[in-house]
PDB file of C-alpha atoms in Angstrom:
ATOM      1  CA  GLY A   1       4.141  35.271  -7.992  1.00 42.00           C
ATOM      2  CA  GLY A   2       5.237  33.471  -4.871  1.00 40.00           C
ATOM      3  CA  SER A   3       7.211  34.060  -1.882  1.00 41.00           C
ATOM      4  CA  GLY A   4      10.571  32.994  -3.590  1.00 42.00           C
ATOM      5  CA  GLY A   5      12.905  30.328  -2.761  1.00 42.00           C
ATOM      6  CA  THR A   6      14.579  27.646  -4.596  1.00 43.00           C
ATOM      7  CA  ALA A   7      11.978  25.612  -6.751  1.00 44.00           C
ATOM      8  CA  ALA A   8      12.179  21.691  -6.982  1.00 44.00           C
ATOM      9  CA  PRO A   9      14.046  20.267  -9.731  1.00 50.00           C
ATOM     10  CA  THR A  10      11.909  18.769 -12.737  1.00 57.00           C
ATOM     11  CA  CYS A  11      12.668  15.768 -14.965  1.00 67.00           C
ATOM     12  CA  PRO A  12      11.329  17.045 -18.611  1.00 64.00           C
ATOM     13  CA  ASN A  13       9.933  14.486 -20.833  1.00 70.00           C
ATOM     14  CA  LEU A  14       8.749  11.667 -18.555  1.00 75.00           C
ATOM     15  CA  PRO A  15       6.455   9.068 -20.088  1.00 77.00           C
ATOM     16  CA  ALA A  16       2.924   8.600 -19.027  1.00 80.00           C
ATOM     17  CA  ALA A  17       2.970   6.469 -15.419  1.00 84.00           C
ATOM     18  CA  LYS A  18       3.565   2.530 -15.229  1.00 85.00           C
ATOM     19  CA  LYS A  19       0.646   0.299 -13.820  1.00 89.00           C
ATOM     20  CA  PHE A  20       0.600  -3.290 -12.910  1.00 90.00           C
ATOM     21  CA  THR A  21      -2.913  -4.503 -12.534  1.00 93.00           C
ATOM     22  CA  PHE A  22      -1.835  -8.442 -12.198  1.00 93.00           C
ATOM     23  CA  GLU A  23      -4.443  -9.807 -14.513  1.00 94.00           C
ATOM     24  CA  ALA A  24      -1.807 -11.311 -16.764  1.00 91.00           C
ATOM     25  CA  ASP A  25       0.095 -14.073 -15.069  1.00 87.00           C
ATOM     26  CA  ALA A  26       3.281 -12.820 -16.747  1.00 86.00           C
ATOM     27  CA  ASP A  27       2.937  -9.442 -14.059  1.00 85.00           C
ATOM     28  CA  ALA A  28       3.674 -12.062 -11.244  1.00 86.00           C
ATOM     29  CA  ASP A  29       7.033 -12.899 -12.872  1.00 84.00           C
ATOM     30  CA  LEU A  30       8.245  -9.232 -12.993  1.00 85.00           C
ATOM     31  CA  TRP A  31       8.391  -9.646  -8.892  1.00 85.00           C
ATOM     32  CA  GLU A  32      10.449 -11.350  -6.416  1.00 80.00           C
ATOM     33  CA  ILE A  33      11.669 -11.599  -3.185  1.00 78.00           C
ATOM     34  CA  HIS A  34      14.352  -9.491  -3.023  1.00 69.00           C
ATOM     35  CA  PRO A  35      17.289 -12.275  -3.187  1.00 58.00           C
ATOM     36  CA  ASP A  36      19.888 -10.896  -0.329  1.00 55.00           C
ATOM     37  CA  GLY A  37      19.688 -13.757   2.052  1.00 44.00           C
ATOM     38  CA  ARG A  38      15.846 -14.954   1.857  1.00 53.00           C
ATOM     39  CA  ALA A  39      15.086 -18.230   2.891  1.00 53.00           C
ATOM     40  CA  ASN A  40      14.571 -20.860   0.530  1.00 52.00           C
ATOM     41  CA  THR A  41      11.157 -21.967   1.584  1.00 59.00           C
ATOM     42  CA  SER A  42       9.867 -18.395   1.285  1.00 72.00           C
ATOM     43  CA  VAL A  43       7.013 -18.355  -1.021  1.00 81.00           C
ATOM     44  CA  PRO A  44       7.295 -16.258  -4.660  1.00 84.00           C
ATOM     45  CA  PRO A  45       4.391 -13.463  -5.709  1.00 88.00           C
ATOM     46  CA  ALA A  46       2.085 -15.010  -7.587  1.00 90.00           C
ATOM     47  CA  ILE A  47      -1.463 -13.930  -8.942  1.00 94.00           C
ATOM     48  CA  SER A  48      -4.558 -14.931  -6.821  1.00 95.00           C
ATOM     49  CA  THR A  49      -7.987 -14.452  -7.649  1.00 95.00           C
ATOM     50  CA  VAL A  50      -9.050 -14.723  -4.059  1.00 96.00           C
ATOM     51  CA  GLN A  51      -9.026 -10.834  -3.390  1.00 96.00           C
ATOM     52  CA  LYS A  52      -8.837  -8.212  -6.151  1.00 94.00           C
ATOM     53  CA  HIS A  53      -9.515  -4.965  -6.191  1.00 96.00           C
ATOM     54  CA  GLU A  54     -10.501  -4.203  -9.843  1.00 92.00           C
ATOM     55  CA  GLY A  55     -10.871  -6.592 -12.593  1.00 94.00           C
ATOM     56  CA  THR A  56     -10.284 -10.214 -11.756  1.00 96.00           C
ATOM     57  CA  LYS A  57      -6.836 -10.725  -9.930  1.00 96.00           C
ATOM     58  CA  SER A  58      -4.216  -9.293  -7.637  1.00 95.00           C
ATOM     59  CA  LEU A  59      -0.518  -9.970  -6.172  1.00 94.00           C
ATOM     60  CA  ALA A  60      -0.674 -12.456  -3.474  1.00 94.00           C
ATOM     61  CA  LEU A  61       2.277 -11.840  -1.354  1.00 91.00           C
ATOM     62  CA  THR A  62       2.929 -14.709   1.516  1.00 89.00           C
ATOM     63  CA  ILE A  63       4.570 -13.712   4.526  1.00 88.00           C
ATOM     64  CA  ASN A  64       5.273 -16.705   6.808  1.00 84.00           C
ATOM     65  CA  THR A  65       7.264 -15.742   9.764  1.00 81.00           C
ATOM     66  CA  ALA A  66       9.045 -18.828   9.973  1.00 76.00           C
ATOM     67  CA  ASP A  67      11.129 -18.051   6.930  1.00 73.00           C
ATOM     68  CA  GLY A  68      11.238 -14.330   7.130  1.00 66.00           C
ATOM     69  CA  LEU A  69      14.752 -12.607   7.692  1.00 67.00           C
ATOM     70  CA  PRO A  70      15.771 -11.055  11.513  1.00 66.00           C
ATOM     71  CA  ALA A  71      14.630  -7.432  10.697  1.00 60.00           C
ATOM     72  CA  THR A  72      17.378  -4.987  10.745  1.00 56.00           C
ATOM     73  CA  THR A  73      17.062  -1.208  12.030  1.00 46.00           C
ATOM     74  CA  ASP A  74      14.863   1.254   9.730  1.00 44.00           C
ATOM     75  CA  ALA A  75      15.277  -0.154   6.244  1.00 43.00           C
ATOM     76  CA  GLY A  76      18.371   1.477   5.634  1.00 40.00           C
ATOM     77  CA  ALA A  77      17.893   3.993   7.532  1.00 36.00           C
ATOM     78  CA  GLY A  78      16.400   6.414   4.941  1.00 38.00           C
ATOM     79  CA  THR A  79      14.022   9.357   4.973  1.00 37.00           C
ATOM     80  CA  ASP A  80      11.287   8.220   7.153  1.00 38.00           C
ATOM     81  CA  ALA A  81      12.360   4.936   6.514  1.00 44.00           C
ATOM     82  CA  GLY A  82       9.720   3.671   9.118  1.00 46.00           C
ATOM     83  CA  ALA A  83      10.747   0.093   9.641  1.00 44.00           C
ATOM     84  CA  PRO A  84      10.303  -1.018  13.673  1.00 47.00           C
ATOM     85  CA  ALA A  85      13.574  -2.081  14.541  1.00 48.00           C
ATOM     86  CA  ALA A  86      12.031  -4.462  16.813  1.00 50.00           C
ATOM     87  CA  ALA A  87       9.989  -6.273  14.338  1.00 48.00           C
ATOM     88  CA  LYS A  88      10.722 -10.205  14.201  1.00 59.00           C
ATOM     89  CA  THR A  89      11.044 -10.892  10.534  1.00 72.00           C
ATOM     90  CA  GLU A  90      11.167  -8.924   7.411  1.00 72.00           C
ATOM     91  CA  TRP A  91      10.311  -9.180   3.817  1.00 76.00           C
ATOM     92  CA  PHE A  92      11.221  -7.206   0.663  1.00 78.00           C
ATOM     93  CA  TYR A  93       9.276  -7.953  -2.709  1.00 82.00           C
ATOM     94  CA  SER A  94      10.702  -6.063  -5.145  1.00 80.00           C
ATOM     95  CA  LEU A  95      10.125  -5.234  -9.193  1.00 81.00           C
ATOM     96  CA  LYS A  96      12.711  -6.786 -11.250  1.00 77.00           C
ATOM     97  CA  ASN A  97      15.299  -5.076 -13.750  1.00 68.00           C
ATOM     98  CA  VAL A  98      14.011  -1.844 -12.101  1.00 67.00           C
ATOM     99  CA  PRO A  99      16.594   0.250 -14.213  1.00 63.00           C
ATOM    100  CA  GLN A 100      14.252  -0.120 -17.274  1.00 69.00           C
ATOM    101  CA  TYR A 101      12.069   2.110 -15.504  1.00 72.00           C
ATOM    102  CA  ALA A 102      14.007   4.615 -14.090  1.00 67.00           C
ATOM    103  CA  GLY A 103      13.128   7.363 -16.550  1.00 71.00           C
ATOM    104  CA  TYR A 104       9.091   7.041 -14.972  1.00 78.00           C
ATOM    105  CA  LEU A 105       9.958   8.797 -12.122  1.00 77.00           C
ATOM    106  CA  GLY A 106      10.318  12.330 -11.177  1.00 77.00           C
ATOM    107  CA  VAL A 107      10.009  15.298  -8.634  1.00 78.00           C
ATOM    108  CA  GLY A 108       6.630  15.049  -7.511  1.00 80.00           C
ATOM    109  CA  ARG A 109       5.750  11.849  -9.027  1.00 81.00           C
ATOM    110  CA  THR A 110       3.914   9.180  -7.500  1.00 84.00           C
ATOM    111  CA  VAL A 111       4.427   5.546  -6.344  1.00 85.00           C
ATOM    112  CA  SER A 112       0.654   4.002  -5.463  1.00 89.00           C
ATOM    113  CA  ALA A 113      -0.857   0.667  -5.052  1.00 92.00           C
ATOM    114  CA  TRP A 114      -4.053  -0.741  -3.720  1.00 95.00           C
ATOM    115  CA  ILE A 115      -3.530  -2.773  -0.887  1.00 95.00           C
ATOM    116  CA  TRP A 116      -5.557  -5.735   0.986  1.00 97.00           C
ATOM    117  CA  VAL A 117      -4.601  -7.377   4.449  1.00 95.00           C
ATOM    118  CA  PRO A 118      -6.439  -9.661   6.753  1.00 95.00           C
ATOM    119  CA  SER A 119      -7.885  -8.789  10.071  1.00 94.00           C
ATOM    120  CA  ASP A 120      -5.548 -11.834  11.883  1.00 92.00           C
ATOM    121  CA  HIS A 121      -2.151 -10.185  10.718  1.00 93.00           C
ATOM    122  CA  LYS A 122       0.856  -9.760  12.779  1.00 90.00           C
ATOM    123  CA  LEU A 123       2.393  -7.389  10.784  1.00 90.00           C
ATOM    124  CA  SER A 124       3.959  -4.084  11.925  1.00 87.00           C
ATOM    125  CA  GLY A 125       4.751  -2.485   8.799  1.00 86.00           C
ATOM    126  CA  ILE A 126       4.151  -2.308   5.177  1.00 88.00           C
ATOM    127  CA  GLN A 127       6.168   0.445   3.359  1.00 83.00           C
ATOM    128  CA  PHE A 128       6.856   1.239  -0.350  1.00 81.00           C
ATOM    129  CA  VAL A 129      10.744   1.429  -0.794  1.00 79.00           C
ATOM    130  CA  TYR A 130      12.832   3.099  -3.497  1.00 77.00           C
ATOM    131  CA  HIS A 131      16.489   2.649  -2.829  1.00 74.00           C
ATOM    132  CA  SER A 132      19.249   3.963  -5.059  1.00 73.00           C
ATOM    133  CA  PRO A 133      22.570   5.252  -4.139  1.00 71.00           C
ATOM    134  CA  ASN A 134      23.084   7.525  -7.040  1.00 71.00           C
ATOM    135  CA  ALA A 135      20.087   9.496  -7.046  1.00 73.00           C
ATOM    136  CA  PHE A 136      19.668  10.594  -3.348  1.00 72.00           C
ATOM    137  CA  PRO A 137      22.189  12.778  -1.403  1.00 71.00           C
ATOM    138  CA  ALA A 138      24.314  10.624   0.569  1.00 66.00           C
ATOM    139  CA  GLY A 139      22.702   8.820   3.786  1.00 59.00           C
ATOM    140  CA  LYS A 140      19.296   9.035   2.183  1.00 64.00           C
ATOM    141  CA  GLN A 141      19.201   5.934  -0.515  1.00 61.00           C
ATOM    142  CA  TRP A 142      15.878   4.488   1.010  1.00 62.00           C
ATOM    143  CA  GLN A 143      13.008   6.088   0.603  1.00 60.00           C
ATOM    144  CA  GLY A 144       9.695   5.429   2.281  1.00 70.00           C
ATOM    145  CA  ILE A 145       6.857   5.574   4.394  1.00 73.00           C
ATOM    146  CA  ASN A 146       4.856   3.107   6.721  1.00 81.00           C
ATOM    147  CA  ALA A 147       1.647   2.497   5.326  1.00 84.00           C
ATOM    148  CA  LEU A 148       0.353  -0.342   7.818  1.00 88.00           C
ATOM    149  CA  ALA A 149      -1.648   2.691   9.749  1.00 85.00           C
ATOM    150  CA  SER A 150      -3.853   4.120   6.715  1.00 89.00           C
ATOM    151  CA  LEU A 151      -4.886   0.563   6.079  1.00 92.00           C
ATOM    152  CA  VAL A 152      -8.326  -1.094   7.033  1.00 94.00           C
ATOM    153  CA  PRO A 153      -8.160  -4.825   7.518  1.00 95.00           C
ATOM    154  CA  GLY A 154     -10.347  -6.550   5.887  1.00 96.00           C
ATOM    155  CA  THR A 155     -11.037  -3.718   3.004  1.00 96.00           C
ATOM    156  CA  TRP A 156      -8.719  -2.400   0.224  1.00 97.00           C
ATOM    157  CA  GLY A 157      -6.899   0.586   0.866  1.00 95.00           C
ATOM    158  CA  GLN A 158      -5.066   3.014  -1.605  1.00 93.00           C
ATOM    159  CA  VAL A 159      -1.259   3.548  -0.334  1.00 89.00           C
ATOM    160  CA  THR A 160       0.337   6.593  -2.179  1.00 87.00           C
ATOM    161  CA  PHE A 161       4.056   7.725  -1.753  1.00 84.00           C
ATOM    162  CA  THR A 162       5.690  11.106  -3.790  1.00 83.00           C
ATOM    163  CA  MET A 163       8.748  11.299  -4.969  1.00 80.00           C
ATOM    164  CA  PRO A 164      10.794  14.070  -2.818  1.00 78.00           C
ATOM    165  CA  ALA A 165      12.257  17.290  -4.300  1.00 76.00           C
ATOM    166  CA  GLU A 166      15.974  15.952  -3.187  1.00 77.00           C
ATOM    167  CA  PHE A 167      15.025  13.130  -5.809  1.00 76.00           C
ATOM    168  CA  MET A 168      17.884  13.363  -8.879  1.00 75.00           C
ATOM    169  CA  CYS A 169      16.027  11.946 -11.663  1.00 71.00           C
ATOM    170  CA  ASP A 170      19.076  12.303 -14.055  1.00 69.00           C
ATOM    171  CA  LYS A 171      21.613  10.349 -12.035  1.00 69.00           C
ATOM    172  CA  ALA A 172      18.608   7.691 -11.668  1.00 66.00           C
ATOM    173  CA  ALA A 173      18.372   7.330 -14.852  1.00 62.00           C
ATOM    174  CA  THR A 174      21.832   7.350 -16.210  1.00 64.00           C
ATOM    175  CA  ASN A 175      23.632   5.342 -13.118  1.00 61.00           C
ATOM    176  CA  GLY A 176      20.821   2.914 -12.379  1.00 59.00           C
ATOM    177  CA  TRP A 177      17.271   2.759 -10.380  1.00 63.00           C
ATOM    178  CA  HIS A 178      18.284   0.037  -8.054  1.00 70.00           C
ATOM    179  CA  GLU A 179      15.104  -1.136  -6.092  1.00 75.00           C
ATOM    180  CA  LEU A 180      11.478  -0.421  -6.082  1.00 80.00           C
ATOM    181  CA  GLY A 181       8.478  -2.493  -3.739  1.00 84.00           C
ATOM    182  CA  LEU A 182       7.445  -3.092  -0.775  1.00 86.00           C
ATOM    183  CA  TYR A 183       9.168  -3.664   2.717  1.00 84.00           C
ATOM    184  CA  ILE A 184       7.000  -5.950   4.970  1.00 86.00           C
ATOM    185  CA  THR A 185       7.414  -6.659   8.796  1.00 84.00           C
ATOM    186  CA  THR A 186       6.117  -8.419  11.576  1.00 86.00           C
ATOM    187  CA  LEU A 187       5.459  -7.731  15.109  1.00 85.00           C
ATOM    188  CA  PRO A 188       8.158  -9.180  17.509  1.00 81.00           C
ATOM    189  CA  GLY A 189       7.676 -12.624  19.468  1.00 80.00           C
ATOM    190  CA  GLN A 190       4.574 -13.399  16.656  1.00 83.00           C
ATOM    191  CA  THR A 191       3.985 -16.252  14.571  1.00 85.00           C
ATOM    192  CA  TRP A 192       2.075 -15.881  11.373  1.00 88.00           C
ATOM    193  CA  ASN A 193       1.644 -17.527   7.924  1.00 90.00           C
ATOM    194  CA  GLY A 194      -0.838 -15.479   5.701  1.00 92.00           C
ATOM    195  CA  LYS A 195      -0.961 -13.792   2.626  1.00 94.00           C
ATOM    196  CA  ILE A 196      -1.448  -9.663   1.803  1.00 93.00           C
ATOM    197  CA  TYR A 197      -2.730  -8.716  -1.692  1.00 96.00           C
ATOM    198  CA  VAL A 198      -1.468  -6.038  -3.775  1.00 95.00           C
ATOM    199  CA  ASP A 199      -3.198  -4.680  -7.206  1.00 95.00           C
ATOM    200  CA  ASP A 200      -2.707  -1.413  -9.566  1.00 94.00           C
ATOM    201  CA  PHE A 201       0.892  -0.740  -8.482  1.00 90.00           C
ATOM    202  CA  GLU A 202       1.745   2.253 -10.377  1.00 89.00           C
ATOM    203  CA  PHE A 203       4.617   4.507 -10.430  1.00 85.00           C
ATOM    204  CA  GLY A 204       5.030   7.737 -12.249  1.00 82.00           C
ATOM    205  CA  ALA A 205       1.882   9.735 -12.131  1.00 81.00           C
ATOM    206  CA  LYS A 206       1.522  13.183 -11.644  1.00 78.00           C
ATOM    207  CA  PRO A 207      -0.624  13.663  -8.321  1.00 66.00           C
TER     208      PRO A 207
END
């Protein structure tokens, strides 16, 4: 049945989803502040017991406006990049060695995480970012959605991003998956030094 049209491409033989629970200290070593021009004083991701969604630990991301980069426009101008151009500073916390995970994602598969932000935060945006110059049409290398509006400060909230129909999983797998992580921006003219927490980061799940 159906009304016709072009079906979204699918990626066969995808493995089960990959999930980081951050219960093991080694999980923090798989994440990094994106190295392109990061200030040397930036605090790397770290396992923390201060907040947790499940289990006893989560990944703490330190946001200090004194050592972030001046924000650019729309995180590379991708589809629904959502990064406010007037933001004061920016960070990109990404998964290391991303190409080894390229086979987990396909059209319609999701990237999700539980995120906790404090009530005194000075953030303007938190978004998933998937960057691959080979897996998307020209001009749409960045894919993301600003999740901050859906989060209630002081509580855990789940954020999910679905890989769009234009994602070319075969090219991502053969040419390399470049970056996957969280792009974070702060409000203009504000100073803040605090932490947000991430737990149960999962990619490749079926919706």
